[in-house]
Amino acid sequence: MRHDSEMHVGQIVNLCGVKRNALYAPIILDRWTRTLRLKIKATIKISLVFSSIAARLGLRNSVGLKYCLDGFYGVEAFGDAFGNYGPGICPWMEVTGDASPLSLKLEDNDNIYMSIATEKMIELVRARVEQAGEQAFKNATQRSEQLRKSRVSFASLKSDGEGNVEPLEIKME
């Protein structure tokens, strides 16, 4: 089934002239996915909605059923809903059942993408998220080190006796 959907997306891209970064546009999304439009209260737990959708589609006991904000969980071939595509781009922003539309800051006509992820896809997403976290930590550490090195310290101060303090010497460390 996944292979068929990837082929179908390939046909849309190649034959219809659709750009890969536009696959998640509402008019094109309807061409290659099934769409359910729902109205839900902003404060309801989203797990109730997810379980009713899964039951209606006959997917209640499906292993690997994922709901994601930025595209079809772990599927690199389609890119993400923000228009990014290519190697290393795979949707990973999974929605948990405890969330509500209010806590997710969803607005009218926002999408939540449902897909069945294989174990390989789940591992791919975990590896990418860990890698991104390590890179973010590395970047933050480097930035912190740069800030620490560029701090200004006052080596000596001069007071005029009236409470005014002026730096005499400024040292860059």
mmCIF file of C-alpha atoms in Angstrom:
data_model
loop_
_atom_site.group_PDB
_atom_site.id
_atom_site.type_symbol
_atom_site.label_atom_id
_atom_site.label_comp_id
_atom_site.label_asym_id
_atom_site.label_seq_id
_atom_site.Cartn_x
_atom_site.Cartn_y
_atom_site.Cartn_z
ATOM 1 C CA MET A 1 0.000 0.000 0.000
ATOM 2 C CA ARG A 2 2.800 2.427 0.903
ATOM 3 C CA HIS A 3 4.597 1.633 -2.353
ATOM 4 C CA ASP A 4 1.381 2.395 -4.272
ATOM 5 C CA SER A 5 0.951 5.753 -2.547
ATOM 6 C CA GLU A 6 4.580 6.670 -3.260
ATOM 7 C CA MET A 7 4.034 5.782 -6.930
ATOM 8 C CA HIS A 8 0.840 7.849 -6.990
ATOM 9 C CA VAL A 9 2.669 10.860 -5.528
ATOM 10 C CA GLY A 10 5.408 10.351 -8.122
ATOM 11 C CA GLN A 11 2.782 10.493 -10.873
ATOM 12 C CA ILE A 12 1.311 13.690 -9.444
ATOM 13 C CA VAL A 13 4.756 15.266 -9.344
ATOM 14 C CA ASN A 14 5.906 14.049 -12.765
ATOM 15 C CA LEU A 15 2.720 14.123 -14.843
ATOM 16 C CA CYS A 16 0.763 16.965 -13.274
ATOM 17 C CA GLY A 17 3.709 19.299 -12.798
ATOM 18 C CA VAL A 18 3.195 19.636 -9.050
ATOM 19 C CA LYS A 19 6.306 20.661 -7.139
ATOM 20 C CA ARG A 20 7.341 18.462 -4.210
ATOM 21 C CA ASN A 21 7.218 21.393 -1.810
ATOM 22 C CA ALA A 22 3.531 21.906 -2.709
ATOM 23 C CA LEU A 23 2.325 18.351 -1.995
ATOM 24 C CA TYR A 24 0.657 19.415 1.258
ATOM 25 C CA ALA A 25 -1.259 22.337 -0.262
ATOM 26 C CA PRO A 26 -4.986 21.736 0.404
ATOM 27 C CA ILE A 27 -5.987 21.492 -3.266
ATOM 28 C CA ILE A 28 -3.234 18.957 -4.009
ATOM 29 C CA LEU A 29 -3.476 17.054 -0.733
ATOM 30 C CA ASP A 30 -6.996 15.976 -1.707
ATOM 31 C CA ARG A 31 -5.591 14.351 -4.867
ATOM 32 C CA TRP A 32 -3.360 11.857 -3.086
ATOM 33 C CA THR A 33 -4.900 11.358 0.362
ATOM 34 C CA ARG A 34 -8.240 10.763 1.970
ATOM 35 C CA THR A 35 -9.483 13.770 3.848
ATOM 36 C CA LEU A 36 -11.825 13.884 6.821
ATOM 37 C CA ARG A 37 -13.014 17.272 7.979
ATOM 38 C CA LEU A 38 -14.034 17.466 11.606
ATOM 39 C CA LYS A 39 -15.300 20.070 13.997
ATOM 40 C CA ILE A 40 -14.164 19.475 17.551
ATOM 41 C CA LYS A 41 -14.231 21.435 20.784
ATOM 42 C CA ALA A 42 -11.000 23.206 21.610
ATOM 43 C CA THR A 43 -10.749 21.650 25.073
ATOM 44 C CA ILE A 44 -11.585 17.999 24.338
ATOM 45 C CA LYS A 45 -8.821 15.401 24.605
ATOM 46 C CA ILE A 46 -7.761 14.640 21.091
ATOM 47 C CA SER A 47 -7.406 10.921 21.898
ATOM 48 C CA LEU A 48 -11.215 10.651 21.858
ATOM 49 C CA VAL A 49 -11.286 11.990 18.318
ATOM 50 C CA PHE A 50 -8.410 9.740 17.245
ATOM 51 C CA SER A 51 -10.036 6.597 18.618
ATOM 52 C CA SER A 52 -13.358 7.348 16.904
ATOM 53 C CA ILE A 53 -11.618 8.013 13.565
ATOM 54 C CA ALA A 54 -9.578 4.816 13.871
ATOM 55 C CA ALA A 55 -12.726 2.830 14.682
ATOM 56 C CA ARG A 56 -14.620 4.339 11.764
ATOM 57 C CA LEU A 57 -11.780 3.425 9.378
ATOM 58 C CA GLY A 58 -11.352 -0.057 10.862
ATOM 59 C CA LEU A 59 -7.877 0.739 12.187
ATOM 60 C CA ARG A 60 -8.533 0.565 15.920
ATOM 61 C CA ASN A 61 -6.051 -2.267 16.579
ATOM 62 C CA SER A 62 -3.450 -1.194 14.029
ATOM 63 C CA VAL A 63 0.092 -1.237 15.329
ATOM 64 C CA GLY A 64 2.096 1.845 14.414
ATOM 65 C CA LEU A 65 -0.876 4.160 13.903
ATOM 66 C CA LYS A 66 0.556 7.677 14.184
ATOM 67 C CA TYR A 67 -0.963 11.136 14.180
ATOM 68 C CA CYS A 68 1.437 13.872 13.194
ATOM 69 C CA LEU A 69 1.303 17.657 12.774
ATOM 70 C CA ASP A 70 3.960 18.078 10.106
ATOM 71 C CA GLY A 71 3.129 15.338 7.602
ATOM 72 C CA PHE A 72 2.945 11.573 7.372
ATOM 73 C CA TYR A 73 5.067 10.252 10.244
ATOM 74 C CA GLY A 74 8.450 8.976 9.117
ATOM 75 C CA VAL A 75 7.754 9.063 5.367
ATOM 76 C CA GLU A 76 10.701 10.754 3.667
ATOM 77 C CA ALA A 77 9.286 10.431 0.150
ATOM 78 C CA PHE A 78 6.584 13.059 0.724
ATOM 79 C CA GLY A 79 8.605 15.650 2.665
ATOM 80 C CA ASP A 80 6.827 17.617 5.365
ATOM 81 C CA ALA A 81 3.879 19.990 5.518
ATOM 82 C CA PHE A 82 6.177 23.022 5.730
ATOM 83 C CA GLY A 83 7.392 22.529 2.145
ATOM 84 C CA ASN A 84 10.689 20.868 3.057
ATOM 85 C CA TYR A 85 11.681 17.754 1.146
ATOM 86 C CA GLY A 86 14.742 15.743 0.312
ATOM 87 C CA PRO A 87 17.089 13.348 2.078
ATOM 88 C CA GLY A 88 16.828 13.565 5.830
ATOM 89 C CA ILE A 89 13.454 15.329 5.857
ATOM 90 C CA CYS A 90 10.787 13.228 7.509
ATOM 91 C CA PRO A 91 7.797 14.323 9.581
ATOM 92 C CA TRP A 92 8.202 13.581 13.289
ATOM 93 C CA MET A 93 5.904 15.898 15.289
ATOM 94 C CA GLU A 94 3.678 13.188 16.729
ATOM 95 C CA VAL A 95 0.478 14.189 18.525
ATOM 96 C CA THR A 96 -0.182 12.405 21.807
ATOM 97 C CA GLY A 97 -3.626 11.567 23.089
ATOM 98 C CA ASP A 98 -3.456 13.896 26.097
ATOM 99 C CA ALA A 99 -3.240 16.976 23.901
ATOM 100 C CA SER A 100 -6.187 19.156 22.975
ATOM 101 C CA PRO A 101 -6.660 21.440 19.971
ATOM 102 C CA LEU A 102 -6.179 24.358 22.357
ATOM 103 C CA SER A 103 -2.878 23.024 23.730
ATOM 104 C CA LEU A 104 -1.663 22.294 20.184
ATOM 105 C CA LYS A 105 -2.684 25.825 19.142
ATOM 106 C CA LEU A 106 -4.661 24.454 16.211
ATOM 107 C CA GLU A 107 -6.731 26.862 14.182
ATOM 108 C CA ASP A 108 -9.514 26.401 11.649
ATOM 109 C CA ASN A 109 -8.487 24.282 8.648
ATOM 110 C CA ASP A 110 -5.301 22.973 10.298
ATOM 111 C CA ASN A 111 -4.377 19.391 9.483
ATOM 112 C CA ILE A 112 -3.368 16.382 11.526
ATOM 113 C CA TYR A 113 -1.950 13.626 9.345
ATOM 114 C CA MET A 114 -2.694 9.981 10.119
ATOM 115 C CA SER A 115 -0.530 7.123 8.889
ATOM 116 C CA ILE A 116 0.637 3.671 9.860
ATOM 117 C CA ALA A 117 4.358 3.694 10.528
ATOM 118 C CA THR A 118 6.535 0.623 10.283
ATOM 119 C CA GLU A 119 9.118 -0.191 12.944
ATOM 120 C CA LYS A 120 11.824 0.960 10.532
ATOM 121 C CA MET A 121 10.139 4.355 10.133
ATOM 122 C CA ILE A 122 9.776 4.755 13.891
ATOM 123 C CA GLU A 123 13.479 3.998 14.373
ATOM 124 C CA LEU A 124 14.360 6.447 11.573
ATOM 125 C CA VAL A 125 12.393 9.224 13.256
ATOM 126 C CA ARG A 126 13.932 8.472 16.663
ATOM 127 C CA ALA A 127 17.421 8.586 15.165
ATOM 128 C CA ARG A 128 16.682 11.881 13.377
ATOM 129 C CA VAL A 129 15.223 13.472 16.508
ATOM 130 C CA GLU A 130 18.201 12.340 18.610
ATOM 131 C CA GLN A 131 20.578 13.650 15.957
ATOM 132 C CA ALA A 132 18.747 16.988 15.826
ATOM 133 C CA GLY A 133 18.804 17.198 19.625
ATOM 134 C CA GLU A 134 22.524 16.496 19.742
ATOM 135 C CA GLN A 135 23.137 19.130 17.060
ATOM 136 C CA ALA A 136 21.001 21.681 18.927
ATOM 137 C CA PHE A 137 22.919 20.933 22.149
ATOM 138 C CA LYS A 138 26.228 21.287 20.304
ATOM 139 C CA ASN A 139 25.125 24.613 18.777
ATOM 140 C CA ALA A 140 23.941 25.921 22.160
ATOM 141 C CA THR A 141 27.212 24.878 23.794
ATOM 142 C CA GLN A 142 29.252 26.603 21.085
ATOM 143 C CA ARG A 143 27.153 29.764 21.388
ATOM 144 C CA SER A 144 27.520 29.728 25.166
ATOM 145 C CA GLU A 145 31.286 29.369 24.807
ATOM 146 C CA GLN A 146 31.393 32.280 22.342
ATOM 147 C CA LEU A 147 29.405 34.472 24.729
ATOM 148 C CA ARG A 148 31.616 33.503 27.653
ATOM 149 C CA LYS A 149 34.748 34.399 25.689
ATOM 150 C CA SER A 150 33.411 37.789 24.645
ATOM 151 C CA ARG A 151 32.368 38.991 28.123
ATOM 152 C CA VAL A 152 33.640 42.356 29.240
ATOM 153 C CA SER A 153 35.166 42.551 32.705
ATOM 154 C CA PHE A 154 36.125 45.677 34.560
ATOM 155 C CA ALA A 155 39.627 45.319 35.965
ATOM 156 C CA SER A 156 39.628 48.503 38.019
ATOM 157 C CA LEU A 157 37.082 51.145 38.836
ATOM 158 C CA LYS A 158 37.487 54.800 39.767
ATOM 159 C CA SER A 159 35.103 56.517 42.148
ATOM 160 C CA ASP A 160 34.779 60.289 42.341
ATOM 161 C CA GLY A 161 33.569 60.162 45.948
ATOM 162 C CA GLU A 162 29.967 61.050 45.062
ATOM 163 C CA GLY A 163 28.872 57.536 44.215
ATOM 164 C CA ASN A 164 29.722 57.754 40.525
ATOM 165 C CA VAL A 165 31.895 54.919 39.312
ATOM 166 C CA GLU A 166 33.811 55.028 36.051
ATOM 167 C CA PRO A 167 35.762 52.187 34.490
ATOM 168 C CA LEU A 168 39.434 52.871 34.148
ATOM 169 C CA GLU A 169 40.434 49.811 32.260
ATOM 170 C CA ILE A 170 38.308 47.485 30.189
ATOM 171 C CA LYS A 171 39.606 44.044 29.455
ATOM 172 C CA MET A 172 38.241 41.579 26.916
ATOM 173 C CA GLU A 173 38.708 37.972 27.924
#
